[in-house]
Coordinates of C-alpha atoms in Angstrom, one line a residue:
Chain K
X1158 CA 34.2 -5.5 57.8
X1159 CA 31.6 -7.9 58.4
X1160 CA 29.2 -5.6 56.4
X1161 CA 31.7 -5.7 53.8
X1162 CA 31.8 -9.4 53.9
X1163 CA 28.2 -9.6 53.7
X1164 CA 27.9 -7.4 50.8
X1165 CA 30.8 -9.4 48.9
X1166 CA 29.1 -12.6 49.2
X1167 CA 25.9 -11.8 47.0
X1168 CA 28.2 -9.8 44.7
X1169 CA 30.6 -12.5 44.1
X1170 CA 27.7 -14.9 43.8
X1171 CA 26.2 -12.5 41.0
X1172 CA 29.6 -12.3 39.4
X1173 CA 29.7 -16.0 39.1
X1174 CA 26.7 -16.5 37.8
X1175 CA 27.2 -13.6 35.2
X1176 CA 30.6 -15.5 34.2
X1177 CA 28.6 -19.0 33.7
X1178 CA 25.8 -17.0 31.9
X1179 CA 28.7 -15.4 29.5
X1180 CA 30.3 -18.7 29.2
X1181 CA 27.1 -20.3 28.0
X1182 CA 26.3 -17.4 25.7
X1183 CA 29.9 -17.7 24.2
X1184 CA 29.2 -21.1 23.4
X1185 CA 25.9 -20.4 21.4
X1186 CA 26.3 -19.7 17.6
X1187 CA 26.1 -15.7 17.4
X1188 CA 22.9 -14.4 16.1
X1189 CA 23.7 -10.7 15.8
X1190 CA 22.8 -8.1 13.3
X1191 CA 25.6 -8.7 10.7
X1192 CA 24.1 -12.4 10.5
X1193 CA 20.6 -11.1 10.3
X1194 CA 21.4 -8.4 7.7
X1195 CA 23.2 -11.0 5.6
X1196 CA 20.1 -13.1 5.8
X1197 CA 17.9 -10.2 4.6
X1198 CA 20.3 -9.5 1.8
X1199 CA 20.9 -12.7 0.6
X1200 CA 17.0 -13.4 0.8
X1201 CA 16.3 -10.3 -1.4
X1202 CA 18.9 -11.3 -3.9
X1203 CA 17.5 -14.8 -4.0
X1204 CA 14.0 -13.3 -4.7
X1205 CA 15.4 -11.3 -7.5
X1206 CA 17.4 -14.2 -9.0
X1207 CA 14.3 -16.3 -8.8
X1208 CA 12.2 -13.7 -10.6
X1209 CA 14.8 -13.6 -13.2
X1210 CA 14.8 -17.2 -13.6
X1211 CA 18.6 -17.4 -12.9
X1212 CA 19.0 -21.0 -11.5
X1213 CA 22.7 -20.5 -10.7
X1214 CA 22.4 -17.4 -8.8
X1215 CA 19.2 -18.8 -7.2
X1216 CA 20.7 -21.9 -5.9
X1217 CA 23.9 -20.3 -4.7
X1218 CA 21.5 -17.9 -2.4
X1219 CA 19.2 -20.8 -1.4
X1220 CA 22.3 -22.7 -0.4
X1221 CA 23.6 -20.0 1.6
X1222 CA 20.2 -19.3 3.3
X1223 CA 20.1 -22.7 4.2
X1224 CA 23.5 -22.8 6.0
X1225 CA 22.6 -19.5 7.6
X1226 CA 19.1 -20.8 8.9
X1227 CA 21.1 -23.8 10.3
X1228 CA 23.1 -21.3 12.4
X1229 CA 19.8 -19.4 13.6
X1230 CA 18.3 -23.0 14.6
X1231 CA 21.6 -23.8 16.3
X1232 CA 21.2 -20.6 18.4
X1233 CA 17.6 -20.9 19.2
X1234 CA 18.1 -24.5 20.3
X1235 CA 21.0 -23.5 22.4
X1236 CA 19.3 -20.8 23.8
X1237 CA 16.3 -22.8 25.3
X1238 CA 13.0 -21.4 26.1
X1239 CA 12.6 -20.4 22.3
X1240 CA 9.9 -22.5 21.1
X1241 CA 8.8 -19.9 18.5
X1242 CA 12.4 -19.1 17.2
X1243 CA 13.3 -23.0 16.7
X1244 CA 10.0 -23.8 15.1
X1245 CA 10.3 -20.7 12.5
X1246 CA 14.1 -21.6 11.7
X1247 CA 13.5 -25.2 11.1
X1248 CA 10.3 -23.7 9.0
X1249 CA 12.9 -21.7 7.1
X1250 CA 15.3 -24.4 6.6
X1251 CA 12.6 -26.6 5.0
X1252 CA 11.8 -23.7 2.9
X1253 CA 15.2 -23.4 1.6
X1254 CA 15.6 -26.7 0.9
X1255 CA 12.3 -26.7 -0.9
X1256 CA 13.5 -23.7 -2.9
X1257 CA 16.6 -25.5 -4.0
X1258 CA 14.6 -28.5 -5.2
X1259 CA 12.3 -26.2 -7.0
X1260 CA 15.0 -24.1 -8.5
X1261 CA 16.7 -27.5 -9.6
X1262 CA 13.7 -28.5 -11.2
X1263 CA 13.3 -25.4 -13.1
X1264 CA 10.0 -24.4 -11.1
X1265 CA 10.7 -20.9 -10.7
X1266 CA 7.0 -20.1 -10.0
X1267 CA 7.1 -22.5 -7.1
X1268 CA 10.3 -21.3 -6.0
X1269 CA 8.9 -17.8 -5.9
X1270 CA 6.1 -18.8 -3.8
X1271 CA 8.5 -20.6 -1.3
X1272 CA 10.5 -17.6 -1.4
X1273 CA 7.6 -15.2 -0.3
X1274 CA 6.8 -17.9 2.4
X1275 CA 10.2 -17.8 3.6
X1276 CA 10.1 -14.0 3.8
X1277 CA 7.1 -14.2 5.6
X1278 CA 8.5 -16.6 8.2
X1279 CA 11.4 -14.1 8.7
X1280 CA 8.7 -11.4 9.3
X1281 CA 6.7 -13.4 11.7
X1282 CA 9.9 -14.2 13.9
X1283 CA 10.8 -10.6 14.0
X1284 CA 7.6 -10.2 15.8
X1285 CA 8.5 -12.5 18.5
X1286 CA 12.0 -11.3 18.8
X1287 CA 11.9 -7.5 17.8
X1288 CA 13.9 -5.4 20.1
X1289 CA 12.1 -3.4 22.7
Chain N
X201 CA 33.9 6.6 -16.0
X202 CA 32.8 9.3 -18.4
X203 CA 29.3 10.7 -18.7
X204 CA 28.9 9.1 -22.2
X205 CA 30.5 5.7 -21.1
X206 CA 28.4 5.5 -18.1
X207 CA 25.2 5.9 -20.1
X208 CA 26.4 3.5 -22.5
X209 CA 27.1 1.1 -19.7
X210 CA 23.8 1.4 -18.3
X211 CA 22.1 1.0 -21.8
X212 CA 24.1 -2.3 -22.1
X213 CA 23.2 -3.4 -18.8
X214 CA 19.4 -3.3 -19.7
X215 CA 18.3 -0.8 -17.5
X216 CA 15.1 1.7 -18.1
X217 CA 12.0 0.7 -19.7
X218 CA 13.6 -0.4 -23.1
X219 CA 16.2 -2.6 -21.2
X220 CA 13.5 -3.9 -19.2
X221 CA 11.8 -5.1 -22.5
X222 CA 14.7 -6.5 -23.8
X223 CA 15.2 -8.4 -20.6
X224 CA 11.7 -9.9 -20.7
X225 CA 10.3 -8.3 -17.6
X226 CA 7.5 -6.2 -19.2
X227 CA 4.5 -8.3 -18.5
X228 CA 2.9 -9.4 -21.9
X229 CA 6.0 -8.7 -23.8
X230 CA 8.5 -11.5 -22.6
X231 CA 11.1 -11.0 -25.6
X232 CA 12.2 -8.4 -27.8
X233 CA 10.6 -10.4 -30.9
X234 CA 7.1 -9.8 -29.2
X235 CA 7.6 -6.3 -28.0
X236 CA 6.1 -3.9 -30.7
X237 CA 8.1 -1.1 -31.7
X238 CA 5.3 1.1 -30.5
X239 CA 5.6 -0.1 -27.0
X240 CA 9.2 0.6 -26.9
X241 CA 8.8 4.2 -28.4
X242 CA 5.7 4.7 -26.1
X243 CA 6.0 3.3 -22.3
X244 CA 2.4 4.0 -22.0
X245 CA 1.2 2.0 -24.9
X246 CA -1.3 -0.7 -23.8
X247 CA -0.1 -4.0 -22.7
X248 CA -1.7 -7.4 -22.0
X249 CA -2.2 -8.6 -18.5
X250 CA -0.9 -12.0 -17.4
X251 CA -4.5 -13.5 -17.5
X252 CA -7.8 -12.0 -18.2
X253 CA -8.6 -9.2 -15.9
X254 CA -11.6 -8.9 -13.7
X255 CA -11.6 -5.1 -13.6
X256 CA -10.3 -2.7 -15.8
X257 CA -9.9 0.5 -13.2
X258 CA -9.1 1.0 -9.2
X259 CA -10.6 3.8 -7.2
X260 CA -8.2 3.7 -4.2
X261 CA -10.1 5.6 -1.5
X262 CA -7.4 6.4 1.2
X263 CA -8.8 7.6 4.2
X264 CA -6.2 9.8 5.7
X265 CA -5.5 10.2 9.4
X266 CA -6.7 6.4 10.1
X267 CA -10.4 6.1 10.8
X268 CA -11.4 4.0 13.7
X269 CA -12.9 0.9 12.2
X270 CA -14.0 -0.2 15.5
X271 CA -16.4 2.7 15.4
X272 CA -17.6 2.0 11.9
X273 CA -17.8 -1.6 11.0
X274 CA -16.3 -3.9 13.6
X275 CA -18.9 -4.5 16.3
X276 CA -17.4 -5.7 19.6
X277 CA -19.9 -6.1 22.5
X278 CA -17.2 -7.2 24.8
X279 CA -15.4 -3.9 24.2
X280 CA -18.5 -1.9 25.4
X281 CA -18.7 -4.5 28.4
X282 CA -15.2 -3.9 29.4
X283 CA -14.9 -0.1 28.7
X284 CA -13.3 1.7 31.4
X285 CA -11.0 -1.2 32.5
X286 CA -7.3 -1.8 32.0
X287 CA -6.7 -3.9 28.8
X288 CA -6.5 -7.7 30.0
X289 CA -3.0 -8.9 29.5
X290 CA -4.2 -11.9 27.4
X291 CA -5.1 -9.3 24.6
X292 CA -1.7 -7.5 24.6
X293 CA 0.5 -10.6 23.7
X294 CA 3.0 -9.5 21.0
X295 CA 2.0 -5.7 21.1
X296 CA 4.8 -3.3 21.8
X297 CA 3.2 0.1 22.5
X298 CA 5.6 2.8 21.3
X299 CA 3.0 5.3 20.1
X300 CA 2.6 8.7 21.9
X301 CA -0.4 8.1 23.9
X302 CA 0.9 5.1 25.7
X303 CA -1.8 2.2 26.9
X304 CA -4.9 3.8 28.2
X305 CA -8.1 2.1 29.6
X306 CA -10.5 0.3 27.1
X307 CA -12.6 3.1 25.5
X308 CA -16.3 2.8 23.8
X309 CA -17.8 5.5 21.8
X310 CA -21.4 6.4 21.8
X311 CA -22.3 4.2 18.9
X312 CA -25.5 2.2 18.2
X313 CA -25.0 -0.7 15.7
X314 CA -26.9 -2.8 13.4
X315 CA -26.6 -5.4 10.8
X316 CA -27.6 -4.6 7.2
X317 CA -28.6 -6.4 4.0
X318 CA -28.7 -10.2 3.3
X319 CA -25.0 -10.5 4.5
X320 CA -25.8 -9.1 7.8
X321 CA -22.8 -6.8 7.7
X322 CA -22.5 -4.6 10.9
X323 CA -22.5 -0.9 10.4
X324 CA -22.4 1.9 13.1
X325 CA -24.8 4.8 13.2
X326 CA -21.9 6.9 11.7
X327 CA -22.5 5.3 8.2
X328 CA -26.3 5.2 7.4
X329 CA -25.9 5.6 3.7
X330 CA -22.9 3.3 3.3
X331 CA -24.8 0.5 5.3
X332 CA -27.3 0.3 2.5
X333 CA -24.4 -1.3 0.4
X334 CA -23.1 -4.0 2.7
X335 CA -24.1 -6.6 0.1
X336 CA -21.7 -5.1 -2.3
X337 CA -18.7 -5.1 -0.2
X338 CA -15.8 -7.4 0.8
X339 CA -14.6 -6.8 4.4
X340 CA -11.2 -7.6 5.5
X341 CA -11.5 -7.5 9.3
X342 CA -7.9 -8.8 9.8
X343 CA -5.7 -6.1 8.4
X344 CA -2.2 -5.3 9.5
X345 CA 0.7 -3.1 8.9
X346 CA 3.8 -1.6 10.4
X347 CA 2.8 1.1 12.7
X348 CA 4.7 4.0 13.0
X349 CA 4.1 7.7 12.1
X350 CA 1.2 8.5 9.6
X351 CA 3.7 9.6 6.9
X352 CA 5.9 6.4 7.1
X353 CA 2.6 3.9 7.3
X354 CA 0.9 5.8 4.5
X355 CA 4.3 5.4 2.4
X356 CA 3.9 1.7 3.2
X357 CA 0.2 1.5 2.3
X358 CA 1.1 3.2 -1.1
X359 CA 4.7 1.6 -2.0
X360 CA 5.0 -1.2 0.1
X361 CA 7.9 0.1 2.0
X362 CA 8.8 2.3 5.1
X363 CA 11.4 4.1 3.4
X364 CA 10.6 6.5 0.2
X365 CA 12.0 5.2 -3.2
X366 CA 9.8 2.3 -4.1
X367 CA 7.0 3.0 -6.7
X368 CA 3.5 3.4 -5.6
X369 CA 1.0 0.8 -6.6
X370 CA -0.6 3.0 -9.1
X371 CA 2.9 3.3 -10.8
X372 CA 3.4 -0.4 -11.0
X373 CA -0.2 -0.8 -12.5
X374 CA 0.3 1.9 -15.1
X375 CA 3.9 0.4 -15.8
X376 CA 2.3 -3.1 -16.2
X377 CA -0.6 -2.4 -18.0
X378 CA -0.2 1.1 -19.9
X379 CA -2.7 3.6 -20.6
X380 CA -6.3 3.1 -21.9
X381 CA -6.8 6.9 -22.9
X382 CA -4.0 8.6 -24.5
X383 CA -5.4 11.7 -23.9
X384 CA -5.4 11.5 -19.9
X385 CA -2.9 10.1 -17.3
X386 CA -3.5 6.6 -16.8
X387 CA -2.9 7.3 -12.9
X388 CA -4.7 10.4 -11.5
X389 CA -4.5 11.4 -7.7
X390 CA -7.3 13.4 -6.4
X391 CA -8.1 14.9 -2.9
X392 CA -10.8 17.3 -1.3
X393 CA -9.6 19.9 0.9
X394 CA -7.4 23.1 0.3
X395 CA -4.2 21.5 0.3
X396 CA -2.5 18.5 -1.0
X397 CA -2.3 15.1 1.2
X398 CA 0.1 15.6 3.9
X399 CA 2.2 12.7 3.0
X400 CA 2.9 14.0 -0.4
X401 CA 4.1 13.0 -3.7
X402 CA 6.2 10.2 -2.5
X403 CA 3.1 8.2 -2.3
X404 CA 2.2 8.6 -6.0
X405 CA 5.6 8.6 -7.6
X406 CA 7.2 6.1 -9.6
X407 CA 10.3 5.3 -7.6
X408 CA 12.8 3.5 -9.6
X409 CA 10.6 3.0 -12.3
X410 CA 10.5 5.4 -15.3
X411 CA 8.8 8.7 -14.4
X412 CA 6.4 8.6 -16.8
X413 CA 4.5 5.9 -14.8
X414 CA 4.2 8.3 -11.7
X415 CA 0.7 9.7 -10.8
X416 CA -0.9 13.0 -11.8
X417 CA -2.5 15.0 -9.0
X418 CA -5.7 16.9 -10.1
X419 CA -6.5 19.7 -7.7
X420 CA -10.1 20.1 -6.7
X421 CA -11.9 23.0 -8.5
X422 CA -12.4 24.2 -11.9
X423 CA -8.6 24.0 -12.8
X424 CA -7.6 20.3 -12.0
X425 CA -4.3 20.8 -13.2
X426 CA -1.9 23.8 -12.6
X427 CA -0.9 25.8 -15.6
X428 CA -2.6 23.4 -17.9
X429 CA -4.8 26.1 -19.6
X430 CA -3.1 27.7 -22.7
X431 CA -2.7 31.6 -22.2
X432 CA -5.4 33.7 -24.0
X433 CA -2.7 35.5 -25.9
X434 CA -1.4 32.2 -27.4
X435 CA -3.0 30.6 -30.6
X436 CA -3.2 26.8 -30.8
X437 CA -1.3 27.0 -33.8
X438 CA 1.6 28.7 -31.9
X439 CA 1.5 26.4 -29.2
X440 CA 1.5 23.2 -31.8
X441 CA 4.4 24.7 -33.4
X442 CA 6.2 25.5 -30.3
X443 CA 5.5 22.1 -29.1
X444 CA 6.7 20.4 -32.4
X445 CA 9.9 22.3 -32.1
X446 CA 10.4 21.3 -28.3
X447 CA 9.7 17.5 -29.6
X448 CA 12.4 17.6 -32.1
X449 CA 15.1 19.2 -29.7
X450 CA 14.2 16.8 -26.8
X451 CA 14.3 13.9 -29.3
X452 CA 17.8 14.6 -30.2
X453 CA 18.4 14.7 -26.4
X454 CA 16.7 11.4 -26.0
X455 CA 18.7 9.9 -28.9
X456 CA 21.9 10.8 -27.0
X457 CA 20.8 9.6 -23.7
X458 CA 18.3 6.6 -24.3
X459 CA 18.0 5.6 -20.7
X460 CA 17.1 9.2 -19.3
X461 CA 13.6 8.2 -18.0
X462 CA 13.3 11.9 -16.6
X463 CA 13.5 13.3 -20.3
X464 CA 11.4 10.4 -21.8
X465 CA 8.6 11.5 -19.1
X466 CA 9.0 14.9 -20.0
X467 CA 8.4 14.3 -23.7
X468 CA 5.5 12.4 -22.8
X469 CA 4.2 15.0 -20.4
X470 CA 4.4 17.9 -23.0
X471 CA 2.3 16.0 -25.6
X472 CA 0.0 14.6 -23.0
X473 CA -0.5 18.4 -21.6
X474 CA -1.4 19.3 -25.0
X475 CA -4.1 16.9 -25.6
X476 CA -5.3 17.1 -22.0
X477 CA -6.1 20.9 -22.4
X478 CA -9.0 19.7 -24.2
X479 CA -9.5 16.2 -22.4
X480 CA -9.0 16.9 -18.8
X481 CA -11.6 19.7 -18.1
X482 CA -14.3 17.6 -20.1
X483 CA -13.4 14.5 -18.1
X484 CA -13.6 16.3 -14.6
X485 CA -16.5 18.8 -15.4
X486 CA -19.2 17.7 -13.0
X487 CA -21.3 20.9 -14.0
X488 CA -23.4 18.9 -16.3
X489 CA -24.1 16.0 -14.2
X490 CA -27.8 16.2 -13.2
X491 CA -29.2 17.2 -9.8
X492 CA -30.3 13.8 -8.9
X493 CA -26.6 12.6 -9.5
X494 CA -25.3 15.4 -7.4
X495 CA -27.5 14.7 -4.6
X496 CA -26.6 10.8 -4.8
X497 CA -22.9 12.0 -4.2
X498 CA -23.8 14.3 -1.3
X499 CA -22.7 17.5 -3.2
X500 CA -25.8 19.6 -1.7
X501 CA -24.5 19.2 1.8
X502 CA -21.4 21.4 2.8
X503 CA -19.9 18.7 4.8
X504 CA -19.9 16.2 1.9
X505 CA -19.5 18.5 -0.8
X506 CA -15.9 18.5 -1.6
X507 CA -15.4 14.7 -1.3
X508 CA -18.5 14.0 -3.4
X509 CA -17.3 16.2 -6.1
X510 CA -14.0 14.4 -6.1
X511 CA -15.9 11.0 -6.0
X512 CA -18.0 12.1 -8.9
X513 CA -14.7 13.0 -10.8
X514 CA -13.3 9.7 -10.1
X515 CA -16.4 8.1 -11.8
X516 CA -16.2 10.2 -14.8
X517 CA -12.4 9.1 -14.8
X518 CA -13.3 5.7 -14.8
X519 CA -15.7 6.0 -17.7
X520 CA -12.7 7.7 -19.5
X521 CA -10.5 4.8 -19.0
X522 CA -8.1 5.9 -16.4
X523 CA -6.8 2.8 -14.8
X524 CA -5.8 3.8 -11.4
X525 CA -7.5 6.8 -9.2
X526 CA -6.0 7.2 -5.9
X527 CA -8.4 9.5 -3.7
X528 CA -7.1 10.9 -0.4
X529 CA -9.7 12.0 1.7
X530 CA -9.0 15.7 3.1
X531 CA -11.3 17.9 5.1
X532 CA -14.7 19.4 4.5
X533 CA -14.4 22.8 3.4
X534 CA -17.0 23.7 6.0
X535 CA -14.5 23.0 8.5
X536 CA -12.5 25.9 9.5
X537 CA -10.8 25.7 12.8
X538 CA -10.6 21.9 13.0
X539 CA -7.3 21.1 10.9
X540 CA -7.3 17.4 11.3
X541 CA -8.3 14.5 9.2
X542 CA -9.5 11.2 10.5
X543 CA -6.7 11.3 13.2
X544 CA -8.7 11.4 16.3
X545 CA -6.4 11.2 19.4
X546 CA -9.2 13.1 21.2
X547 CA -12.7 14.0 21.0
X548 CA -13.5 11.2 18.5
X549 CA -17.2 12.0 18.5
X550 CA -17.0 15.2 16.9
X551 CA -14.1 14.2 14.7
X552 CA -15.6 10.9 13.3
X553 CA -18.9 12.7 13.3
X554 CA -17.7 15.3 10.6
X555 CA -15.2 13.0 8.9
X556 CA -18.0 10.1 8.5
X557 CA -20.6 12.7 7.1
X558 CA -18.1 13.8 4.7
X559 CA -17.4 10.3 3.1
X560 CA -20.5 8.3 4.0
X561 CA -23.0 9.6 1.2
X562 CA -20.4 10.4 -1.5
X563 CA -18.9 6.6 -1.2
X564 CA -22.5 5.2 -1.3
X565 CA -23.3 7.4 -4.2
X566 CA -20.4 6.0 -5.9
X567 CA -21.3 2.4 -5.5
X568 CA -24.8 3.1 -6.4
X569 CA -23.7 5.3 -9.6
X570 CA -21.1 2.5 -10.7
X571 CA -23.8 -0.2 -10.2
X572 CA -26.5 1.6 -12.1
X573 CA -24.0 2.4 -15.0
X574 CA -22.9 -1.1 -15.2
X575 CA -19.3 0.0 -14.3
X576 CA -19.1 -1.8 -11.0
X577 CA -18.4 -5.3 -12.3
X578 CA -15.4 -3.8 -14.1
X579 CA -14.0 -1.4 -11.5
X580 CA -12.6 -2.1 -7.9
X581 CA -13.1 0.2 -5.2
X582 CA -10.8 -0.2 -2.1
X583 CA -11.5 1.5 1.0
X584 CA -8.2 1.7 2.8
X585 CA -6.3 3.4 5.5
X586 CA -2.6 3.5 6.9
X587 CA -3.7 1.7 10.0
X588 CA -6.7 1.6 12.5
X589 CA -7.0 2.9 15.8
X590 CA -6.9 1.2 19.3
X591 CA -9.4 -0.3 21.5
X592 CA -8.0 1.6 24.5
X593 CA -8.8 5.3 24.7
X594 CA -6.6 8.3 24.5
X595 CA -6.9 11.6 26.0
X596 CA -10.1 10.1 27.4
X597 CA -12.1 10.8 24.2
X598 CA -9.8 9.6 21.4
X599 CA -8.1 6.5 20.3
X600 CA -4.2 6.0 19.4
X601 CA -3.0 4.2 16.3
X602 CA -3.5 0.6 15.8
X603 CA -1.5 -1.6 13.2
X604 CA -2.4 -4.9 14.6
X605 CA -6.0 -5.3 13.6
X606 CA -8.3 -3.3 11.7
X607 CA -10.8 -3.4 8.7
X608 CA -10.5 -2.4 5.1
X609 CA -13.0 -3.3 2.1
X610 CA -13.4 -3.9 -1.5
X611 CA -16.0 -3.5 -3.9
X612 CA -16.3 -4.5 -7.4
X613 CA -15.5 -6.9 -10.0
X614 CA -14.3 -10.5 -9.2
X615 CA -15.0 -10.4 -5.6
X616 CA -17.1 -12.2 -3.2
X617 CA -19.7 -9.7 -2.5
X618 CA -21.2 -9.3 1.0
X619 CA -18.5 -11.6 2.4
X620 CA -16.1 -10.9 5.4
X621 CA -12.7 -12.1 5.7
X622 CA -10.8 -12.4 8.9
X623 CA -11.6 -11.1 12.3
X624 CA -10.3 -9.1 15.0
X625 CA -10.0 -10.4 18.8
X626 CA -12.9 -9.8 21.3
X627 CA -11.9 -6.1 21.8
X628 CA -10.9 -5.2 18.4
X629 CA -7.2 -4.9 19.2
X630 CA -5.4 -7.4 17.2
X631 CA -6.1 -9.8 14.3
X632 CA -7.6 -13.0 16.0
X633 CA -6.0 -15.6 13.4
X634 CA -2.5 -14.4 12.6
X635 CA -2.7 -16.8 9.6
X636 CA -5.5 -14.6 8.2
X637 CA -3.5 -11.5 8.6
X638 CA -3.7 -9.2 5.4
X639 CA -0.8 -6.8 5.3
X640 CA -0.5 -4.0 2.7
X641 CA 1.8 -6.3 0.4
X642 CA -1.2 -8.8 0.4
X643 CA -3.8 -6.1 -0.4
X644 CA -1.4 -4.8 -3.3
X645 CA -1.1 -8.7 -4.7
X646 CA -5.0 -8.9 -4.6
X647 CA -5.5 -5.8 -6.6
X648 CA -2.9 -6.6 -9.1
X649 CA -4.6 -10.3 -9.4
X650 CA -7.9 -8.6 -10.1
X651 CA -6.3 -6.5 -12.8
X652 CA -5.2 -9.6 -14.5
X653 CA -1.3 -9.4 -13.1
X654 CA 0.6 -11.8 -11.3
X655 CA 2.5 -9.8 -8.7
X656 CA 5.4 -12.1 -8.7
X657 CA 5.9 -11.7 -12.4
X658 CA 5.2 -8.0 -12.6
X659 CA 8.9 -7.1 -12.4
X660 CA 11.3 -4.3 -13.2
X661 CA 15.4 -4.6 -13.2
X662 CA 16.9 -1.9 -11.3
X663 CA 20.3 -1.7 -9.9
X664 CA 21.0 -5.2 -10.9
X665 CA 18.1 -6.5 -8.8
X666 CA 14.5 -7.7 -9.9
X667 CA 11.9 -5.8 -8.0
X668 CA 8.3 -6.6 -7.6
X669 CA 5.4 -4.5 -6.4
X670 CA 5.3 -6.8 -3.2
X671 CA 9.1 -6.3 -2.3
X672 CA 9.6 -10.0 -1.1
X673 CA 6.3 -10.5 0.7
X674 CA 2.9 -10.3 -0.7
X675 CA 0.0 -13.0 -1.2
X676 CA -3.2 -13.0 -2.9
X677 CA -6.1 -13.2 -0.6
X678 CA -7.5 -15.9 -2.8
X679 CA -10.6 -16.5 -0.2
X680 CA -12.1 -13.2 -1.1
X681 CA -12.0 -13.8 -4.8
X682 CA -15.3 -14.9 -6.5

């Protein structure tokens, strides 16, 4: 019985810690594969629209990406100890904002370059946070 | 949707080369009013670049199997000092080793190193002939890629993607610029050895571009294209009449299915084959080259003979206006039991000794020959590979795959000659400054730039999406441009 109690204490402690961790995790904006896939698809769509000088399509995609990168930033800020993630998601936010402005001004060449920078920022982030 | 209505739908959607022109996606065309009838009828008609080109042709020297540039160009005294020790953790940040060989101890091969020329470029003793041309070369010592298996990384090297389906760089160039010689393919693939390159035709195909833009492989030997020769029993007149009939019939089919790029490619290829029966054998016939030229290319040495012959053919193809020549290194004919390319997972000394000897004199000869004929200024030579090799050893005598930092070089028009861009860390494992990392997309963007093409504006509409050669990445390495 004594042994059981001894064993229970650490078990209970670990369980409690896990529960807290889960609660904290649940409070964070989800950063799952679906979100990442949506970002990738939208990014490719935006690059295509910019290349075709399609202002409406480019703006729609850029605005959607801006919102999605907002969620990514919130995730990394909440996560803590993710300096690279915070920095790169903020850079992505700046770039999507810049693209919105460039497309608004019909500067598709500039927007294309910014979109390339955005894609490379995504790739840089994936080198830090790729799955083992 | 019926077969016919689907065709009509696709036609109205603007797919295919005609649709691309109508949509303004052919470089130098812009709108339908600017597109000549000849361009629409002949997808290989020459097209204007976006801006004046620095070079007219590219010789893409793919070193298949991934040489250890650490043992050729990238001199690392610290690697020699630390050889035999575990890799210090500080060098491994950001690296995940998933390759078969695992993480071994640092390894130094038995190289001697020397600086050459006014530029002071480092070369190992494996490349004594190429070392004389350091001042013509522009090194990129911060090359990176996605490292996987050879086939996958080779695909990325040539098409920009890890999955099959995208056009190769040569196909994009042929699509964007057309052909300079209507009697020869604009895009030729050469290889030495007795078999086709291991990663296969996915590396010179046209992907979603019309099939007419794919590369044409030329086999080593006297008959470069299979079944090209007219059978003896058939006269030239008979062949011409037969081809004319075939053309009429195929044109009827082409009218019914205007977006069938395979059919269009077949029409082109029949006619091209007819013209090539005369032109191709002459273009690649090196028998009349002088003894001095043959010596220059190392054709008198058994180890370098086959590669030298291929590079001499490459020069002749450049002279004949071929736009993109993709040369894949194979094996020397003299090697019988050793069935490997540059892929030295073990016994690097023997492997690289042979492979370097196979390419050293031929490539040096090519550079010297192009220069003496005044062709180097209008040609771009690219020395490239799917990845490099690790600073740590594998099997005690070899090296594993390294996608994190390796050397490639370019030579020719529009470049800063005798210049080095980027660097690896002290042990030659990773690119030292990540902002200077040059991925395959960046190399492609730079090659296109030298050909007068803006990679962002070299586009093609497929499946409702505008695609470009550099996918969604790619930046021109402006620092290496003259």
